[in-house]
PDB file of C-alpha atoms in Angstrom:
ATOM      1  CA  UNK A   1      39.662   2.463 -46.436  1.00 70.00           C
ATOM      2  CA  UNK A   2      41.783   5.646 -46.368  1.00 76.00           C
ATOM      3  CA  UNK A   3      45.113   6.495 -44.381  1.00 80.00           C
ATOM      4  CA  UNK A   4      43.883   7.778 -41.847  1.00 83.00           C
ATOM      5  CA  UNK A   5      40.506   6.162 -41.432  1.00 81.00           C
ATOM      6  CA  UNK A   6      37.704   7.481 -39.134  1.00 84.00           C
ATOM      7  CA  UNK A   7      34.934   5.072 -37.772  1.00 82.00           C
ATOM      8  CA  UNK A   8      32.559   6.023 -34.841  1.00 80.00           C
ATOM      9  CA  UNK A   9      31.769   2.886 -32.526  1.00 75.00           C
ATOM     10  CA  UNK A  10      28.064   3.008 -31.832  1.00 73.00           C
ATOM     11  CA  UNK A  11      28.497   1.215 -28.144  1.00 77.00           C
ATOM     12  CA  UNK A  12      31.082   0.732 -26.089  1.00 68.00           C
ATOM     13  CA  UNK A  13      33.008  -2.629 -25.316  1.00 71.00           C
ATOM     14  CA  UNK A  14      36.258  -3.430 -23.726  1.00 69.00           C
ATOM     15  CA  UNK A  15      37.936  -5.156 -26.580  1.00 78.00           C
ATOM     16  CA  UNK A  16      37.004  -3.946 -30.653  1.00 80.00           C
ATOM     17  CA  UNK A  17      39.508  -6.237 -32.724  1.00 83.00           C
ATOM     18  CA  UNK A  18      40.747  -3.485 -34.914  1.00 84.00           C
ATOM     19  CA  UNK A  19      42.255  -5.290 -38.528  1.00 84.00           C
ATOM     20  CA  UNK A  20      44.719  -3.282 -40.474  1.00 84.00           C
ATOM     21  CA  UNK A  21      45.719  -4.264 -43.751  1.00 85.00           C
ATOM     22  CA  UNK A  22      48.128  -2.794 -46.010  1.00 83.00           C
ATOM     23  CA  UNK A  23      48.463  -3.826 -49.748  1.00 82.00           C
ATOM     24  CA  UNK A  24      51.280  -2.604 -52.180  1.00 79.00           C
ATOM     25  CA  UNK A  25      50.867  -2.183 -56.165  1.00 76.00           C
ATOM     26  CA  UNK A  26      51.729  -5.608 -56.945  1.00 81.00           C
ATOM     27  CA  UNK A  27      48.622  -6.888 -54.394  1.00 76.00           C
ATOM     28  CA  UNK A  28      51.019  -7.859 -51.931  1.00 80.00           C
ATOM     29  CA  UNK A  29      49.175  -7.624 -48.309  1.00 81.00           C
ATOM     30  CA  UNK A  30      50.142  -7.199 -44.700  1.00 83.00           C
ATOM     31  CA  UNK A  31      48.157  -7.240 -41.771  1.00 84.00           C
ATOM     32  CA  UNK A  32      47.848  -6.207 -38.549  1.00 84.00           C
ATOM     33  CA  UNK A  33      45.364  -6.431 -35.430  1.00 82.00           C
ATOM     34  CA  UNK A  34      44.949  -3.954 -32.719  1.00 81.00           C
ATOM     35  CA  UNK A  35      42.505  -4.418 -29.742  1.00 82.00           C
ATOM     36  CA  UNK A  36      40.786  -1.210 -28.815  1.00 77.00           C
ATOM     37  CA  UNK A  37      38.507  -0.528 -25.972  1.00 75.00           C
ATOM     38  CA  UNK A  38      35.874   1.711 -25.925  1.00 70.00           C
ATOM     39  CA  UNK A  39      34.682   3.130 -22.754  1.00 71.00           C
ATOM     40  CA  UNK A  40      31.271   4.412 -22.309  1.00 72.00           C
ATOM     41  CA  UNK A  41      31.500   7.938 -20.764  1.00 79.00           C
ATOM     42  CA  UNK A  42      29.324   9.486 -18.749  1.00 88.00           C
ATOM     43  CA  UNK A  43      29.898  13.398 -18.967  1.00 93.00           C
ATOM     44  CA  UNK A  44      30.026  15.499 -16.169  1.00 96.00           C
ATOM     45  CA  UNK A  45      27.715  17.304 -14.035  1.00 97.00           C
ATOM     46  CA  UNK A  46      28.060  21.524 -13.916  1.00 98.00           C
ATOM     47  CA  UNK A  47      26.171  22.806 -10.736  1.00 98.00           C
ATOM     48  CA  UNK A  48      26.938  26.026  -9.072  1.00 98.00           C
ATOM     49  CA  UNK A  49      25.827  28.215  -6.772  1.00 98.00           C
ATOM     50  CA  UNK A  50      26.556  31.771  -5.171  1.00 98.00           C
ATOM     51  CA  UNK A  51      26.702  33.632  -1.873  1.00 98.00           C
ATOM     52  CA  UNK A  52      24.628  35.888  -0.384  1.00 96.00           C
ATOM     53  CA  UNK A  53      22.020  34.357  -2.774  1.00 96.00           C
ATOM     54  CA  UNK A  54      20.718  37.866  -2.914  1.00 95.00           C
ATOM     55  CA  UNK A  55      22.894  40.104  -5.140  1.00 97.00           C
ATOM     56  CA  UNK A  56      23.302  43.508  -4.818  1.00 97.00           C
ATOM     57  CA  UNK A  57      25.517  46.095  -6.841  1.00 97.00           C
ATOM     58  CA  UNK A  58      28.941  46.864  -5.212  1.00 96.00           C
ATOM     59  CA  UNK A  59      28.695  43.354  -3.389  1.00 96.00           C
ATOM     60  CA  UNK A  60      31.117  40.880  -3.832  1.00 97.00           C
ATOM     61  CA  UNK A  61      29.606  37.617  -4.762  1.00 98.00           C
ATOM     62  CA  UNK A  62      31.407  34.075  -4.644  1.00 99.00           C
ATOM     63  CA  UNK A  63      30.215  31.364  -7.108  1.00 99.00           C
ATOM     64  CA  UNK A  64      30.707  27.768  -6.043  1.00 99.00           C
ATOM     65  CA  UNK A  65      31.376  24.956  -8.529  1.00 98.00           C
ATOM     66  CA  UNK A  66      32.383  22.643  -5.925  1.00 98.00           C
ATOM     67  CA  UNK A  67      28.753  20.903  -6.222  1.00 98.00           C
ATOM     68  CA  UNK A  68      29.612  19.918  -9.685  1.00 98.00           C
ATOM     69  CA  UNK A  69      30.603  15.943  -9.940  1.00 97.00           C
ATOM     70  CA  UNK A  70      31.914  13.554 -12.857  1.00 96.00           C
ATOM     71  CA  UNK A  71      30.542   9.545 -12.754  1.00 92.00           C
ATOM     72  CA  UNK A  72      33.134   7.972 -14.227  1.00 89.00           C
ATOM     73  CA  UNK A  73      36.352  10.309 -13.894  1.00 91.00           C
ATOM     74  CA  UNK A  74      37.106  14.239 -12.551  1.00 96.00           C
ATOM     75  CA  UNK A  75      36.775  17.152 -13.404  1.00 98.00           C
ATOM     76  CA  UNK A  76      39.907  18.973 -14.780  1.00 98.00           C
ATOM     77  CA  UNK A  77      38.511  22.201 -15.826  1.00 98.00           C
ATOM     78  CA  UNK A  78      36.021  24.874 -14.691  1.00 99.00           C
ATOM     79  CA  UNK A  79      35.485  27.545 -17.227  1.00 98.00           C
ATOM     80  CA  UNK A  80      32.984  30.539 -15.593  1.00 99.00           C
ATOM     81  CA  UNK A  81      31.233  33.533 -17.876  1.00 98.00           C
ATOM     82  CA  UNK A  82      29.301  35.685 -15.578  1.00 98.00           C
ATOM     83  CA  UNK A  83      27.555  37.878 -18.139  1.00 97.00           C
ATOM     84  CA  UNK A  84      30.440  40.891 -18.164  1.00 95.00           C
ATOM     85  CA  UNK A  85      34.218  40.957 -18.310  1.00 88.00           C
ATOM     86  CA  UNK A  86      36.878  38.379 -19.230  1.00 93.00           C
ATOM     87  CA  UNK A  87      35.677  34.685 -18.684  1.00 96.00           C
ATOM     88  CA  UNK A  88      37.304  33.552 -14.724  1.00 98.00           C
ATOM     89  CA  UNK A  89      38.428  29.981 -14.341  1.00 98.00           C
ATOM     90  CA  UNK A  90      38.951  27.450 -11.258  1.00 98.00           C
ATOM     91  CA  UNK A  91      36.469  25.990  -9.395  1.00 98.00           C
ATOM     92  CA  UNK A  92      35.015  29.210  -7.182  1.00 98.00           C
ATOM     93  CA  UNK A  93      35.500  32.702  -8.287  1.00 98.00           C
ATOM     94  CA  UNK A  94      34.599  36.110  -6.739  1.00 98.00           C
ATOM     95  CA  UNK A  95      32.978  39.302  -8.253  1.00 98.00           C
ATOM     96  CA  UNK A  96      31.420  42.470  -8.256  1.00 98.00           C
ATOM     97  CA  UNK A  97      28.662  43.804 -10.083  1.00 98.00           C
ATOM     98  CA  UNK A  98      28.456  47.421 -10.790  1.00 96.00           C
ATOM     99  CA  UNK A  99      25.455  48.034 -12.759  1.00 97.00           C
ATOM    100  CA  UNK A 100      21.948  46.200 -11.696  1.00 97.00           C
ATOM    101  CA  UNK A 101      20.044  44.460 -14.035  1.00 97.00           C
ATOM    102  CA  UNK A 102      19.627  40.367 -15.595  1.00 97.00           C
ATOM    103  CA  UNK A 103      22.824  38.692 -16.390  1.00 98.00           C
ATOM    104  CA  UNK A 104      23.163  35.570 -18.029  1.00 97.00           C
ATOM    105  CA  UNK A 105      26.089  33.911 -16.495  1.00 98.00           C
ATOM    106  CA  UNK A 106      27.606  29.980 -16.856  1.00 98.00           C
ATOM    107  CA  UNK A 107      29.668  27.054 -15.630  1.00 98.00           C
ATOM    108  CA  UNK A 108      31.297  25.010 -18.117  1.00 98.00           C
ATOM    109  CA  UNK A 109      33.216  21.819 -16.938  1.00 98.00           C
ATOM    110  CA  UNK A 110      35.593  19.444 -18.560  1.00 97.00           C
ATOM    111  CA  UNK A 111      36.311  15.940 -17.210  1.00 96.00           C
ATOM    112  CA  UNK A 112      39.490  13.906 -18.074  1.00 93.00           C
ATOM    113  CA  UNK A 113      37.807  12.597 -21.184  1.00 89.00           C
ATOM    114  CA  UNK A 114      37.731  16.070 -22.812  1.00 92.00           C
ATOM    115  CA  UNK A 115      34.098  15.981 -22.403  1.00 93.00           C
ATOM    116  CA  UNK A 116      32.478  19.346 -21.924  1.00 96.00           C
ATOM    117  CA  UNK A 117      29.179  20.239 -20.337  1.00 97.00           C
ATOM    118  CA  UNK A 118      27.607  23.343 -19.524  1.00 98.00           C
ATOM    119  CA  UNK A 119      24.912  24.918 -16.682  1.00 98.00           C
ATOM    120  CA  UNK A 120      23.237  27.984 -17.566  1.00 97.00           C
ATOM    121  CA  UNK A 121      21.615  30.635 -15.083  1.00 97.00           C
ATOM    122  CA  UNK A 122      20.590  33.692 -14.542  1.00 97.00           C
ATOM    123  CA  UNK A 123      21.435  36.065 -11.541  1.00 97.00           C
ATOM    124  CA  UNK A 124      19.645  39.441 -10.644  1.00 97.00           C
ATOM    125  CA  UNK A 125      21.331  41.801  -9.743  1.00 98.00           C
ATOM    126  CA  UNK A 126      19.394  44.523  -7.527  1.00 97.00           C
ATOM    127  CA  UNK A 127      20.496  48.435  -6.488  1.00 97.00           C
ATOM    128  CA  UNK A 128      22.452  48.813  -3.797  1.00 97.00           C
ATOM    129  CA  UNK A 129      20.905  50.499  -0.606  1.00 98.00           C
ATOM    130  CA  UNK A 130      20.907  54.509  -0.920  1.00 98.00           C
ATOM    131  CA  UNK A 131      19.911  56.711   1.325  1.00 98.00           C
ATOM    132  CA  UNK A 132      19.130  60.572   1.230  1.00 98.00           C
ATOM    133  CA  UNK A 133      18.601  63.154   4.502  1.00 98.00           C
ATOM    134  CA  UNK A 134      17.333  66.727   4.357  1.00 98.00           C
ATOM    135  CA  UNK A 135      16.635  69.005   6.347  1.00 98.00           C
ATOM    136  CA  UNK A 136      13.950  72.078   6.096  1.00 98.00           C
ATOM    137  CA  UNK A 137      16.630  74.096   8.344  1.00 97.00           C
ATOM    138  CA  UNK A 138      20.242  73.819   8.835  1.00 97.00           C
ATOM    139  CA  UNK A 139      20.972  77.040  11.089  1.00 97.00           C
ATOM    140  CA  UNK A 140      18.883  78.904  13.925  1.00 97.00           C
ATOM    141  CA  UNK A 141      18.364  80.985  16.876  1.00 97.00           C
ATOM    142  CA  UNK A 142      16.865  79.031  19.663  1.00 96.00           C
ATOM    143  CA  UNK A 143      14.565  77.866  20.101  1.00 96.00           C
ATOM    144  CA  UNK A 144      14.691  75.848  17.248  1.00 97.00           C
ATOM    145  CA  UNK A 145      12.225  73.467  15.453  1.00 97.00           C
ATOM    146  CA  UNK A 146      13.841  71.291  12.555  1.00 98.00           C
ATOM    147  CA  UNK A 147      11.407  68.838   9.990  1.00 98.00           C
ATOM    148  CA  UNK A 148      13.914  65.827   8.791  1.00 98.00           C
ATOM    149  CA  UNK A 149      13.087  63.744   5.963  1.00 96.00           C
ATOM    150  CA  UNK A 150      14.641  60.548   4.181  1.00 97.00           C
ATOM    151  CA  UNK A 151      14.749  59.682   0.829  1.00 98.00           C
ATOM    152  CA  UNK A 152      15.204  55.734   0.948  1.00 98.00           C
ATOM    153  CA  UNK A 153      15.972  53.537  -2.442  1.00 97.00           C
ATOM    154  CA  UNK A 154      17.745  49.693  -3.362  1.00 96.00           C
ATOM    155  CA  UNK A 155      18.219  47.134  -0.447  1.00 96.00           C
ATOM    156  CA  UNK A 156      15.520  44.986   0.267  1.00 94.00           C
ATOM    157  CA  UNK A 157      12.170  46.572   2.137  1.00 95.00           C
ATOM    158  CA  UNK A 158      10.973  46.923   4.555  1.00 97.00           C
ATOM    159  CA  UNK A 159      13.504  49.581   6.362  1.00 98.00           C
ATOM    160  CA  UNK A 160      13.741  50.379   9.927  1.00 98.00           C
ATOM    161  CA  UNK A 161      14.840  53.854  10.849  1.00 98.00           C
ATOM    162  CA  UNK A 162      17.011  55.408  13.644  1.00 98.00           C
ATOM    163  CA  UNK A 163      17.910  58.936  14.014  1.00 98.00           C
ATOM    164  CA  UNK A 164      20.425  60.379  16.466  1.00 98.00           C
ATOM    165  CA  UNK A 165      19.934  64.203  17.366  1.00 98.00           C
ATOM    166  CA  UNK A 166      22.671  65.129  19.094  1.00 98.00           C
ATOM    167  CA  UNK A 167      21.328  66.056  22.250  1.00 97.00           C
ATOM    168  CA  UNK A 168      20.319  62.374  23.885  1.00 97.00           C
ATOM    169  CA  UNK A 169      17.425  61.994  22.105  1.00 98.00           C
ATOM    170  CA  UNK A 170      16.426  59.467  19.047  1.00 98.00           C
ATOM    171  CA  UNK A 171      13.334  58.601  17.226  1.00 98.00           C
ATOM    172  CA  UNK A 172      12.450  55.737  15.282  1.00 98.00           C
ATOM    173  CA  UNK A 173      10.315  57.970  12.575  1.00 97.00           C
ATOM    174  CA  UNK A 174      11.232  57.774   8.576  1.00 97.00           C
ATOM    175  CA  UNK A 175      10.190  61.952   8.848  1.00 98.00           C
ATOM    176  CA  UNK A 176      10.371  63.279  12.300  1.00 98.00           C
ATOM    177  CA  UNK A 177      10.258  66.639  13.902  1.00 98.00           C
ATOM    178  CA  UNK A 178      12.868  68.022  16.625  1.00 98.00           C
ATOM    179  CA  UNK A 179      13.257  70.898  18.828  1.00 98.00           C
ATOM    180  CA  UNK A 180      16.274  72.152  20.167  1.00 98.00           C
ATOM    181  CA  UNK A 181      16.497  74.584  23.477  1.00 96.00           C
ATOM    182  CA  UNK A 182      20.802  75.293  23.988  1.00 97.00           C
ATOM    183  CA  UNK A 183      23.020  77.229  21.341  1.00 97.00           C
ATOM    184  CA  UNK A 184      25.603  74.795  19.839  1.00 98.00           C
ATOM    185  CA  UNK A 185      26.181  72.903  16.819  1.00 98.00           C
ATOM    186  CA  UNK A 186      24.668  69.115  16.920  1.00 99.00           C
ATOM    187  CA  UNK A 187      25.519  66.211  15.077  1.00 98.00           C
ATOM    188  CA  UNK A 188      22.144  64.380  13.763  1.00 98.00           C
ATOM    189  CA  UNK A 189      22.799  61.217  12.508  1.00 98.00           C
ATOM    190  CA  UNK A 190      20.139  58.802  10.641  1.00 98.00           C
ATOM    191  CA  UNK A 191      20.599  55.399   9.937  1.00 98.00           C
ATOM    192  CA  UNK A 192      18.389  53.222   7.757  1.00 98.00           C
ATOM    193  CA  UNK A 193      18.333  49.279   7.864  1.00 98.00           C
ATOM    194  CA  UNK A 194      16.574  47.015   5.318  1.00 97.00           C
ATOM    195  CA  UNK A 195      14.773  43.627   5.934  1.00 96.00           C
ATOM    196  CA  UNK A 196      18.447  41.911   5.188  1.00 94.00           C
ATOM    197  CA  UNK A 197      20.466  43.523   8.027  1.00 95.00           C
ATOM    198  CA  UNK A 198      22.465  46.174   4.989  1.00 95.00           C
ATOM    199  CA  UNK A 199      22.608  49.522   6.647  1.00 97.00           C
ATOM    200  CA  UNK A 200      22.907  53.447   4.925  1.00 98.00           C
ATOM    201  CA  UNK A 201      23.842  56.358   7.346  1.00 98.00           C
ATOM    202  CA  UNK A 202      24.422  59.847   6.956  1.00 98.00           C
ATOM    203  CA  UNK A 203      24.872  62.549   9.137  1.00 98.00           C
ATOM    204  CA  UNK A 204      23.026  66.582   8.888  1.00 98.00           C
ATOM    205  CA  UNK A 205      24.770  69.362  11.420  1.00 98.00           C
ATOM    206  CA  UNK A 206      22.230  71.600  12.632  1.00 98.00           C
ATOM    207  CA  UNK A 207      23.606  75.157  14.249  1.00 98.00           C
ATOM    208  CA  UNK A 208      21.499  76.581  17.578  1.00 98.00           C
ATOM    209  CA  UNK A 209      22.247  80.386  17.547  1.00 97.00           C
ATOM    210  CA  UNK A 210      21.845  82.056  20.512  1.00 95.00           C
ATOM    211  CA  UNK A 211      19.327  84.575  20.937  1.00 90.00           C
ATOM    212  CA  UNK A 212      20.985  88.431  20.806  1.00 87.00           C
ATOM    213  CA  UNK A 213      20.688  90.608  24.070  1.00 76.00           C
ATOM    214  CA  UNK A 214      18.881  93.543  23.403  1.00 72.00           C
ATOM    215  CA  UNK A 215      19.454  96.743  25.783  1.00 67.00           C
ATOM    216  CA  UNK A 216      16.132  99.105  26.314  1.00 69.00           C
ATOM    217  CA  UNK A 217      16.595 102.861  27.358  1.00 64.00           C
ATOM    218  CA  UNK A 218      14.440 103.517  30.809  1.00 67.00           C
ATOM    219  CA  UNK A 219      15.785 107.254  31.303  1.00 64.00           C
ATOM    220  CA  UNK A 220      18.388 109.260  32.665  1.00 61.00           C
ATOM    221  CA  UNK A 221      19.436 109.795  36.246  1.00 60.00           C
ATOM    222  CA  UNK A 222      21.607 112.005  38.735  1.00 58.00           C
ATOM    223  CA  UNK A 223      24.951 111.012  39.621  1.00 55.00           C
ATOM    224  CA  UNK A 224      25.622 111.733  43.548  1.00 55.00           C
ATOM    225  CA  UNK A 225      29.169 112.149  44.439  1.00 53.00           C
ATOM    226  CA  UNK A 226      30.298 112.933  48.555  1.00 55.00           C
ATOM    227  CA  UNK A 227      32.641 115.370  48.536  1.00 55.00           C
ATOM    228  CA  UNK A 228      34.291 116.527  52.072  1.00 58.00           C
ATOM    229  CA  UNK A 229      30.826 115.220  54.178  1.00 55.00           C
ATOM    230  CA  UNK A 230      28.718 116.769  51.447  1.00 53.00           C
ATOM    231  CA  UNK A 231      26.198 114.527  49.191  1.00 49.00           C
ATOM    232  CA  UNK A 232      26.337 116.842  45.920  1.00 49.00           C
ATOM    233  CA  UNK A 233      23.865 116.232  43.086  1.00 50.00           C
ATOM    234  CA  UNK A 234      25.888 116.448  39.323  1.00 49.00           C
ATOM    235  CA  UNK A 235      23.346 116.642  37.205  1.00 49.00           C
ATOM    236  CA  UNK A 236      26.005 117.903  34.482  1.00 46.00           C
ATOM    237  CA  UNK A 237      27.274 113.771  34.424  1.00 48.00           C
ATOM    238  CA  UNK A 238      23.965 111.865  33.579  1.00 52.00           C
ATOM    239  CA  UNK A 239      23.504 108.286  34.202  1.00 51.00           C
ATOM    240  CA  UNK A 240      21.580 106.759  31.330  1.00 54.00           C
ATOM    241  CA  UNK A 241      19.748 103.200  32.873  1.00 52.00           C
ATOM    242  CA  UNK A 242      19.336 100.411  30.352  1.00 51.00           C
ATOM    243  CA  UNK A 243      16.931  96.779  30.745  1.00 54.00           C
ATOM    244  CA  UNK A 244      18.414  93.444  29.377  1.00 52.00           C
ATOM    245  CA  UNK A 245      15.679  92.309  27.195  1.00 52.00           C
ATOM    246  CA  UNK A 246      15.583  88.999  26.144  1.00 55.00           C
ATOM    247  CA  UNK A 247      13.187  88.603  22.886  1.00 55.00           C
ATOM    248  CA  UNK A 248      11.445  85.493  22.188  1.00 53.00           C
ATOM    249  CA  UNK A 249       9.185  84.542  19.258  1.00 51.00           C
TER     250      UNK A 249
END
């Protein structure tokens, strides 16, 4: 009884013979019948999933809904939380994750029943790869010796290394050693590759120096000038005589 009334069918049937009946004060009745059907939905089915599968920060990840399917009708809404900022709707939606860590993210869908179901998941979301070169010695006469280093973190191990020095020659070492021979500024360049193809470079500049000349005194010496047919000693102009000495460590 009521206006309205609320009644929940327990099953569903394609014709409930609905009987309305409306009575005034002096017991006076009308009725009416309405036929109702009540359809037995089936709600729908969230699945999602998201590219690369591997997540890493400053990556931009899609998340596919397009897996997710309704029995009996379609889907007319995708509703998305992925664990930080404003909720994102349609049925795939990029983004980027800036901090690592857990998130708890979501895919709620609606079919065209208003019915409303929801897939949970978590996503982890790993450091980016970083890389960090040193160098014992920046700048130095030649010959020089230089001990490189990398400092390696995020990505995915195990990493493959390839440094560049400049001068036509590479090596394959995480910490090598290098000599250079010729004066002049080179551009060494490492590169580090984890087990999923991501790369890290950076590039060091080394200066050569040149060893300076250094002049020794060996003594003085007569100047001999010919003046009309005669060789005449002027021992009043010396000559001093210097080596070119070349030091080496």
């Amino acid at each position: 009884t009521g206006n309205p009334a609320i009644h929940t069918f327990a099953s569903w049937s394609l014709g409930y013979n609905v009987t309305v009946t409306i009575k005034d004060g002096t017991g006076a009745a009308i009725r009416t019948y309405i036929i109702l059907s009540v359809k037995n939905d089936v709600p729908p089915v969230p699945k999602f999933t998201w590219t690369p599968t591997i997540v890493f920060t400053g990556e931009t990840i899609f998340f596919d809904g397009s897996t997710s399917s309704d029995p009996d009708g379609v889907i007319v809404d995708y509703l998305w939380d992925l664990g930080e900022g404003a909720p994102q709707t349609g049925i795939g939606v990029l983004h980027t994750y800036s901090s690592p860590g857990v998130y708890e993210i979501s895919l709620s869908v609606t079919d065209d029943s208003g019915v409303t179901m929801i897939m949970p998941m978590a996503v982890w979301v790993h450091p980016a790869l970083a890389l960090t070169a040193s160098s014992n010695a920046t700048q130095g006469l030649a010959p020089m010796g230089i001990s490189v280093n990398t400092q390696v973190s995020g990505g995915q191990s195990p990493y493959t290394y390839s440094w560049d020095f400049g001068d036509g020659l590479t090596s394959a070492r995480p910490n090598p050693i290098h000599n250079y021979t010729i004066p002049r500024v080179y551009r060494v360049e490492v590169t580090v590759t984890d087990s999923l193809g991501r790369t890290a470079s950076q590039v060091l500049n080394i200066t050569v120096i040149a060893r300076p000349v250094e002049l020794t005194f060996l003594g003085f010496s007569e100047i001999t000038l010919k003046v009309g047919g005669f060789l005449t000693a002027m021992s009043a102009f010396p000559l001093m005589i210097f080596m070119i000495v070349r030091r080496r460590k």
